[in-house]
């Protein structure tokens, strides 16, 4: 039986509740749309909402409330509220099933390795990611929050005034089980604050670096999976996007991640003193800055890589 309405309000009172709310939001939207039995319908629906947020607001606004009404067999009335601090933007739009299905995302693997498939991170992956990010050990090794609405909006559409790309986020999936067990992100640093910090810390001029970040379910630690994923994706992504400088941060006790970064050719530039994992957590950890200033675009052999693999997500 098809429900006529879906209503959800995000609880962003703290970072844990924010994650839990997005987990429940995506699961609820999937259940609401499940009777239509259309592939990627929930992913594309959420993609349209997040893309629209950028068109009417900016990346600082978060989704606060979503109300969907099925007004006919193939038409939805969608009301969204986005908030940034004390500012809110509320909008109502009409979307048909055809509109949603035409939204340009898919689940095609971009890279296949011996054990893994790598593809774009989709909303349906996020509950699985949030599940393993609940583990404190995973949090302290990452050193940064996972922000759901930020972490996938840029794989969809870009404003024409934006640079060709800003962020890409990929899901790491086990071929045998088809489970999403991790993710990888590339974030082109645009703000002067972090660039100035890196320049002062390293003692050399830093210009438009790209930050590499990743996370893996603790159940899959110690199996070489992250190394297999990163060492396949990074050379391919660097070559396809003409990246010249790569930055990463690693917790000093995260020896596995440090080995991966060394294997990629990134150099250890030292420890950031007293760097908190986030304001929400009381414990502090020490993080190393890694940098690869002159990337040699020697591609690691991979299978399943299609030509111009990123072209379908670079359209404006």
Tab-separated table of C-alpha atoms in Angstrom:
chain	number	residue	atom	x	y	z
A	1	UNK	CA	0.000	0.000	0.000
A	2	UNK	CA	1.375	3.405	-0.991
A	3	UNK	CA	1.553	6.056	1.731
A	4	UNK	CA	0.186	9.485	0.852
A	5	UNK	CA	2.530	11.506	3.071
A	6	UNK	CA	6.070	11.426	4.405
A	7	UNK	CA	7.210	13.948	7.020
A	8	UNK	CA	10.577	14.146	8.728
A	9	UNK	CA	12.407	16.702	10.867
A	10	UNK	CA	16.188	16.556	11.365
A	11	UNK	CA	17.484	16.722	14.930
A	12	UNK	CA	20.824	18.572	14.789
A	13	UNK	CA	21.156	19.284	18.509
A	14	UNK	CA	24.535	17.518	18.465
A	15	UNK	CA	26.638	15.601	15.968
A	16	UNK	CA	25.423	12.193	17.135
A	17	UNK	CA	21.763	13.125	16.788
A	18	UNK	CA	22.499	14.671	13.396
A	19	UNK	CA	23.865	11.358	12.140
A	20	UNK	CA	21.024	9.375	13.678
A	21	UNK	CA	18.450	11.697	12.092
A	22	UNK	CA	19.942	11.292	8.635
A	23	UNK	CA	20.031	7.527	9.139
A	24	UNK	CA	16.318	7.551	9.969
A	25	UNK	CA	15.490	10.048	7.203
A	26	UNK	CA	16.987	7.947	4.431
A	27	UNK	CA	15.535	4.692	5.739
A	28	UNK	CA	12.124	6.354	6.055
A	29	UNK	CA	12.281	7.803	2.542
A	30	UNK	CA	13.273	4.399	1.146
A	31	UNK	CA	10.289	2.781	2.883
A	32	UNK	CA	7.954	5.531	1.615
A	33	UNK	CA	9.080	5.030	-1.995
A	34	UNK	CA	9.534	1.236	-1.889
A	35	UNK	CA	6.010	0.440	-3.272
A	36	UNK	CA	6.960	2.117	-6.578
A	37	UNK	CA	9.660	-0.559	-7.115
A	38	UNK	CA	11.843	1.761	-9.206
A	39	UNK	CA	15.661	1.476	-9.085
A	40	UNK	CA	17.486	4.352	-7.370
A	41	UNK	CA	14.236	6.275	-6.826
A	42	UNK	CA	15.077	7.223	-3.231
A	43	UNK	CA	18.693	8.062	-4.152
A	44	UNK	CA	17.612	10.319	-6.994
A	45	UNK	CA	14.863	11.901	-4.898
A	46	UNK	CA	17.324	12.809	-2.152
A	47	UNK	CA	19.828	13.919	-4.773
A	48	UNK	CA	17.324	16.390	-6.194
A	49	UNK	CA	16.586	17.784	-2.736
A	50	UNK	CA	20.259	18.282	-1.941
A	51	UNK	CA	21.005	19.747	-5.342
A	52	UNK	CA	18.106	22.164	-4.958
A	53	UNK	CA	19.519	23.286	-1.636
A	54	UNK	CA	22.620	24.581	-3.438
A	55	UNK	CA	20.505	26.390	-6.006
A	56	UNK	CA	18.404	28.320	-3.500
A	57	UNK	CA	20.875	28.573	-0.606
A	58	UNK	CA	24.509	27.483	-0.177
A	59	UNK	CA	26.561	24.722	1.396
A	60	UNK	CA	26.242	26.214	4.896
A	61	UNK	CA	22.500	25.489	4.985
A	62	UNK	CA	21.373	22.113	6.306
A	63	UNK	CA	18.139	20.291	5.626
A	64	UNK	CA	15.886	20.793	8.651
A	65	UNK	CA	12.485	19.476	7.550
A	66	UNK	CA	11.110	17.471	4.643
A	67	UNK	CA	7.411	17.032	3.851
A	68	UNK	CA	6.310	14.972	0.846
A	69	UNK	CA	2.721	14.533	-0.303
A	70	UNK	CA	1.710	12.138	-3.063
A	71	UNK	CA	-0.854	14.250	-4.948
A	72	UNK	CA	-1.460	11.775	-7.776
A	73	UNK	CA	-0.162	8.409	-8.919
A	74	UNK	CA	3.080	9.931	-10.225
A	75	UNK	CA	3.332	13.430	-8.737
A	76	UNK	CA	4.743	14.640	-5.407
A	77	UNK	CA	4.386	17.991	-3.656
A	78	UNK	CA	7.702	18.482	-1.836
A	79	UNK	CA	8.213	21.094	0.871
A	80	UNK	CA	11.738	21.574	2.220
A	81	UNK	CA	13.120	23.783	4.967
A	82	UNK	CA	16.848	24.546	5.067
A	83	UNK	CA	18.497	26.275	8.029
A	84	UNK	CA	21.779	28.056	8.665
A	85	UNK	CA	22.134	29.458	12.171
A	86	UNK	CA	19.015	31.621	12.613
A	87	UNK	CA	18.187	31.825	8.905
A	88	UNK	CA	15.673	29.510	7.252
A	89	UNK	CA	14.562	28.988	3.664
A	90	UNK	CA	11.360	27.095	2.929
A	91	UNK	CA	10.338	26.086	-0.574
A	92	UNK	CA	7.614	24.010	-2.188
A	93	UNK	CA	8.033	22.291	-5.537
A	94	UNK	CA	6.213	19.703	-7.635
A	95	UNK	CA	8.151	16.652	-8.816
A	96	UNK	CA	6.966	13.849	-11.057
A	97	UNK	CA	8.336	10.324	-11.115
A	98	UNK	CA	9.822	11.145	-14.515
A	99	UNK	CA	11.590	14.234	-13.098
A	100	UNK	CA	13.150	12.158	-10.360
A	101	UNK	CA	14.252	9.265	-12.554
A	102	UNK	CA	15.919	11.688	-14.967
A	103	UNK	CA	18.201	12.991	-12.242
A	104	UNK	CA	21.788	12.082	-13.326
A	105	UNK	CA	23.142	9.589	-10.813
A	106	UNK	CA	23.647	5.857	-11.010
A	107	UNK	CA	25.236	2.973	-9.142
A	108	UNK	CA	27.618	1.802	-11.868
A	109	UNK	CA	31.023	0.706	-10.479
A	110	UNK	CA	33.795	3.050	-11.611
A	111	UNK	CA	36.648	0.800	-10.507
A	112	UNK	CA	36.771	-2.915	-9.736
A	113	UNK	CA	39.665	-4.494	-7.837
A	114	UNK	CA	40.182	-8.066	-6.700
A	115	UNK	CA	37.746	-7.761	-3.797
A	116	UNK	CA	36.094	-4.377	-4.206
A	117	UNK	CA	33.806	-2.226	-6.281
A	118	UNK	CA	34.209	1.542	-6.064
A	119	UNK	CA	31.347	3.801	-7.128
A	120	UNK	CA	29.789	7.116	-6.203
A	121	UNK	CA	28.557	7.391	-2.647
A	122	UNK	CA	24.749	7.510	-2.740
A	123	UNK	CA	22.205	8.389	-0.046
A	124	UNK	CA	21.347	4.698	0.341
A	125	UNK	CA	24.974	4.076	1.383
A	126	UNK	CA	24.818	6.581	4.213
A	127	UNK	CA	22.964	4.473	6.816
A	128	UNK	CA	25.670	1.814	6.395
A	129	UNK	CA	28.401	4.437	6.737
A	130	UNK	CA	26.725	5.922	9.810
A	131	UNK	CA	26.475	2.427	11.327
A	132	UNK	CA	30.241	1.965	11.421
A	133	UNK	CA	30.950	5.611	12.281
A	134	UNK	CA	29.102	5.045	15.554
A	135	UNK	CA	32.205	3.176	16.713
A	136	UNK	CA	34.422	5.528	18.725
A	137	UNK	CA	37.581	3.795	17.463
A	138	UNK	CA	36.626	4.696	13.896
A	139	UNK	CA	35.924	8.289	14.922
A	140	UNK	CA	39.225	8.879	16.631
A	141	UNK	CA	41.175	7.525	13.655
A	142	UNK	CA	39.411	9.895	11.252
A	143	UNK	CA	39.739	13.118	13.184
A	144	UNK	CA	36.769	14.802	11.545
A	145	UNK	CA	33.003	14.634	11.490
A	146	UNK	CA	30.997	12.987	8.770
A	147	UNK	CA	28.403	15.496	7.558
A	148	UNK	CA	25.759	13.662	5.521
A	149	UNK	CA	24.240	16.541	3.616
A	150	UNK	CA	27.637	17.970	2.743
A	151	UNK	CA	29.305	14.699	1.943
A	152	UNK	CA	27.369	13.868	-1.185
A	153	UNK	CA	25.794	16.989	-2.625
A	154	UNK	CA	28.705	17.779	-4.904
A	155	UNK	CA	28.573	14.543	-6.856
A	156	UNK	CA	25.326	15.633	-8.440
A	157	UNK	CA	25.285	19.091	-9.985
A	158	UNK	CA	27.380	22.215	-9.892
A	159	UNK	CA	26.465	25.842	-10.342
A	160	UNK	CA	27.940	27.220	-13.532
A	161	UNK	CA	30.012	29.644	-11.461
A	162	UNK	CA	31.690	26.818	-9.578
A	163	UNK	CA	35.005	25.243	-10.427
A	164	UNK	CA	34.708	21.994	-12.453
A	165	UNK	CA	34.597	19.949	-9.270
A	166	UNK	CA	34.803	20.547	-5.544
A	167	UNK	CA	34.082	17.256	-3.785
A	168	UNK	CA	33.765	13.642	-4.834
A	169	UNK	CA	32.795	10.873	-2.442
A	170	UNK	CA	32.999	7.180	-3.265
A	171	UNK	CA	31.547	4.062	-1.662
A	172	UNK	CA	33.750	1.026	-1.056
A	173	UNK	CA	31.764	-2.175	-1.584
A	174	UNK	CA	32.726	-5.810	-1.094
A	175	UNK	CA	32.117	-7.710	-4.336
A	176	UNK	CA	31.211	-10.959	-2.583
A	177	UNK	CA	28.674	-9.568	-0.109
A	178	UNK	CA	27.691	-6.340	-1.968
A	179	UNK	CA	27.958	-4.530	1.378
A	180	UNK	CA	29.120	-0.917	1.655
A	181	UNK	CA	32.002	-1.128	4.130
A	182	UNK	CA	33.763	2.199	3.654
A	183	UNK	CA	34.061	5.447	1.773
A	184	UNK	CA	36.698	7.714	0.253
A	185	UNK	CA	36.548	11.470	-0.337
A	186	UNK	CA	38.426	14.055	-2.373
A	187	UNK	CA	37.843	17.641	-1.293
A	188	UNK	CA	39.361	20.536	-3.180
A	189	UNK	CA	40.336	23.070	-0.504
A	190	UNK	CA	39.062	26.504	-1.480
A	191	UNK	CA	39.033	28.569	1.717
A	192	UNK	CA	42.104	30.586	2.611
A	193	UNK	CA	42.050	29.590	6.290
A	194	UNK	CA	43.172	25.971	5.918
A	195	UNK	CA	45.487	26.804	3.001
A	196	UNK	CA	47.192	29.511	5.091
A	197	UNK	CA	47.502	27.089	8.000
A	198	UNK	CA	49.093	24.432	5.801
A	199	UNK	CA	51.442	26.960	4.217
A	200	UNK	CA	52.633	28.135	7.636
A	201	UNK	CA	52.843	24.622	9.066
A	202	UNK	CA	54.781	23.122	6.155
A	203	UNK	CA	56.809	26.235	5.442
A	204	UNK	CA	56.102	26.167	1.719
A	205	UNK	CA	53.482	27.818	-0.453
A	206	UNK	CA	50.361	25.670	-0.790
A	207	UNK	CA	48.019	26.379	-3.713
A	208	UNK	CA	44.655	24.662	-4.275
A	209	UNK	CA	45.484	21.378	-2.543
A	210	UNK	CA	43.109	18.432	-2.605
A	211	UNK	CA	42.390	16.682	0.677
A	212	UNK	CA	42.141	12.893	0.739
A	213	UNK	CA	39.947	11.342	3.417
A	214	UNK	CA	38.537	7.865	4.009
A	215	UNK	CA	36.852	5.598	6.536
A	216	UNK	CA	36.407	1.854	6.911
A	217	UNK	CA	34.217	-0.368	9.056
A	218	UNK	CA	36.176	-1.709	12.016
A	219	UNK	CA	35.039	-5.232	11.094
A	220	UNK	CA	37.211	-4.933	7.988
A	221	UNK	CA	40.365	-3.506	9.553
A	222	UNK	CA	43.609	-5.440	9.168
A	223	UNK	CA	42.661	-7.088	5.857
A	224	UNK	CA	44.426	-4.712	3.455
A	225	UNK	CA	41.070	-3.493	2.113
A	226	UNK	CA	41.679	0.220	2.581
A	227	UNK	CA	45.080	-0.073	0.940
A	228	UNK	CA	43.532	-1.956	-1.990
A	229	UNK	CA	40.894	0.740	-2.417
A	230	UNK	CA	43.044	3.833	-1.935
A	231	UNK	CA	45.969	2.635	-4.040
A	232	UNK	CA	43.588	1.913	-6.919
A	233	UNK	CA	41.384	4.990	-6.749
A	234	UNK	CA	43.894	7.753	-5.980
A	235	UNK	CA	46.140	7.379	-9.071
A	236	UNK	CA	43.063	7.076	-11.303
A	237	UNK	CA	41.328	10.080	-9.742
A	238	UNK	CA	44.472	12.208	-9.798
A	239	UNK	CA	45.050	11.434	-13.469
A	240	UNK	CA	41.444	12.176	-14.431
A	241	UNK	CA	41.332	15.487	-12.580
A	242	UNK	CA	44.868	16.798	-13.102
A	243	UNK	CA	45.563	17.115	-9.382
A	244	UNK	CA	48.998	18.422	-8.523
A	245	UNK	CA	49.008	18.453	-4.728
A	246	UNK	CA	47.438	16.027	-2.259
A	247	UNK	CA	46.990	16.574	1.490
A	248	UNK	CA	45.927	14.070	4.163
A	249	UNK	CA	45.809	13.863	7.950
A	250	UNK	CA	46.493	10.712	9.971
A	251	UNK	CA	46.200	10.039	13.699
A	252	UNK	CA	49.671	9.271	15.019
A	253	UNK	CA	48.622	5.805	16.265
A	254	UNK	CA	46.866	4.905	13.012
A	255	UNK	CA	49.798	2.945	11.625
A	256	UNK	CA	47.720	1.332	8.887
A	257	UNK	CA	46.667	4.666	7.427
A	258	UNK	CA	50.186	6.043	7.721
A	259	UNK	CA	51.511	3.061	5.740
A	260	UNK	CA	48.898	3.662	3.040
A	261	UNK	CA	49.832	7.339	2.722
A	262	UNK	CA	53.524	6.482	2.548
A	263	UNK	CA	52.768	3.894	-0.126
A	264	UNK	CA	51.049	6.615	-2.157
A	265	UNK	CA	54.155	8.766	-1.871
A	266	UNK	CA	52.820	11.326	0.585
A	267	UNK	CA	55.428	12.758	2.953
A	268	UNK	CA	55.050	13.171	6.714
A	269	UNK	CA	55.436	16.857	7.644
A	270	UNK	CA	54.986	16.460	11.396
A	271	UNK	CA	52.410	16.538	14.175
A	272	UNK	CA	49.739	19.191	14.719
A	273	UNK	CA	49.880	19.880	18.448
A	274	UNK	CA	46.732	19.549	20.551
A	275	UNK	CA	44.375	18.914	17.633
A	276	UNK	CA	40.899	17.855	18.854
A	277	UNK	CA	38.952	15.321	16.838
A	278	UNK	CA	35.959	17.656	17.209
A	279	UNK	CA	34.494	20.019	19.774
A	280	UNK	CA	31.947	17.353	20.715
A	281	UNK	CA	34.531	14.877	21.962
A	282	UNK	CA	36.615	15.546	25.055
A	283	UNK	CA	39.583	13.349	24.220
A	284	UNK	CA	42.353	14.767	22.094
A	285	UNK	CA	44.485	12.964	19.569
A	286	UNK	CA	47.628	13.850	17.678
A	287	UNK	CA	47.390	14.180	13.918
A	288	UNK	CA	50.152	14.174	11.341
A	289	UNK	CA	50.038	16.257	8.188
A	290	UNK	CA	50.860	14.342	5.009
A	291	UNK	CA	51.497	15.985	1.656
A	292	UNK	CA	52.380	14.975	-1.874
A	293	UNK	CA	53.466	18.227	-3.586
A	294	UNK	CA	54.432	16.838	-6.981
A	295	UNK	CA	52.273	13.971	-8.072
A	296	UNK	CA	53.589	11.594	-10.693
A	297	UNK	CA	50.577	10.396	-12.628
A	298	UNK	CA	51.603	6.748	-12.830
A	299	UNK	CA	48.376	4.805	-12.879
A	300	UNK	CA	47.921	1.680	-10.818
A	301	UNK	CA	46.457	-1.109	-12.995
A	302	UNK	CA	42.778	-1.691	-12.210
A	303	UNK	CA	39.985	-3.530	-13.930
A	304	UNK	CA	36.499	-2.343	-14.760
A	305	UNK	CA	37.501	1.283	-15.332
A	306	UNK	CA	35.326	2.814	-18.019
A	307	UNK	CA	36.587	5.664	-20.238
A	308	UNK	CA	35.576	9.142	-19.082
A	309	UNK	CA	34.135	7.529	-15.989
A	310	UNK	CA	33.398	10.813	-14.268
A	311	UNK	CA	31.798	12.552	-17.243
A	312	UNK	CA	28.203	11.794	-16.214
A	313	UNK	CA	28.626	13.623	-12.894
A	314	UNK	CA	30.408	16.698	-14.207
A	315	UNK	CA	27.487	18.130	-16.096
A	316	UNK	CA	26.252	21.573	-15.110
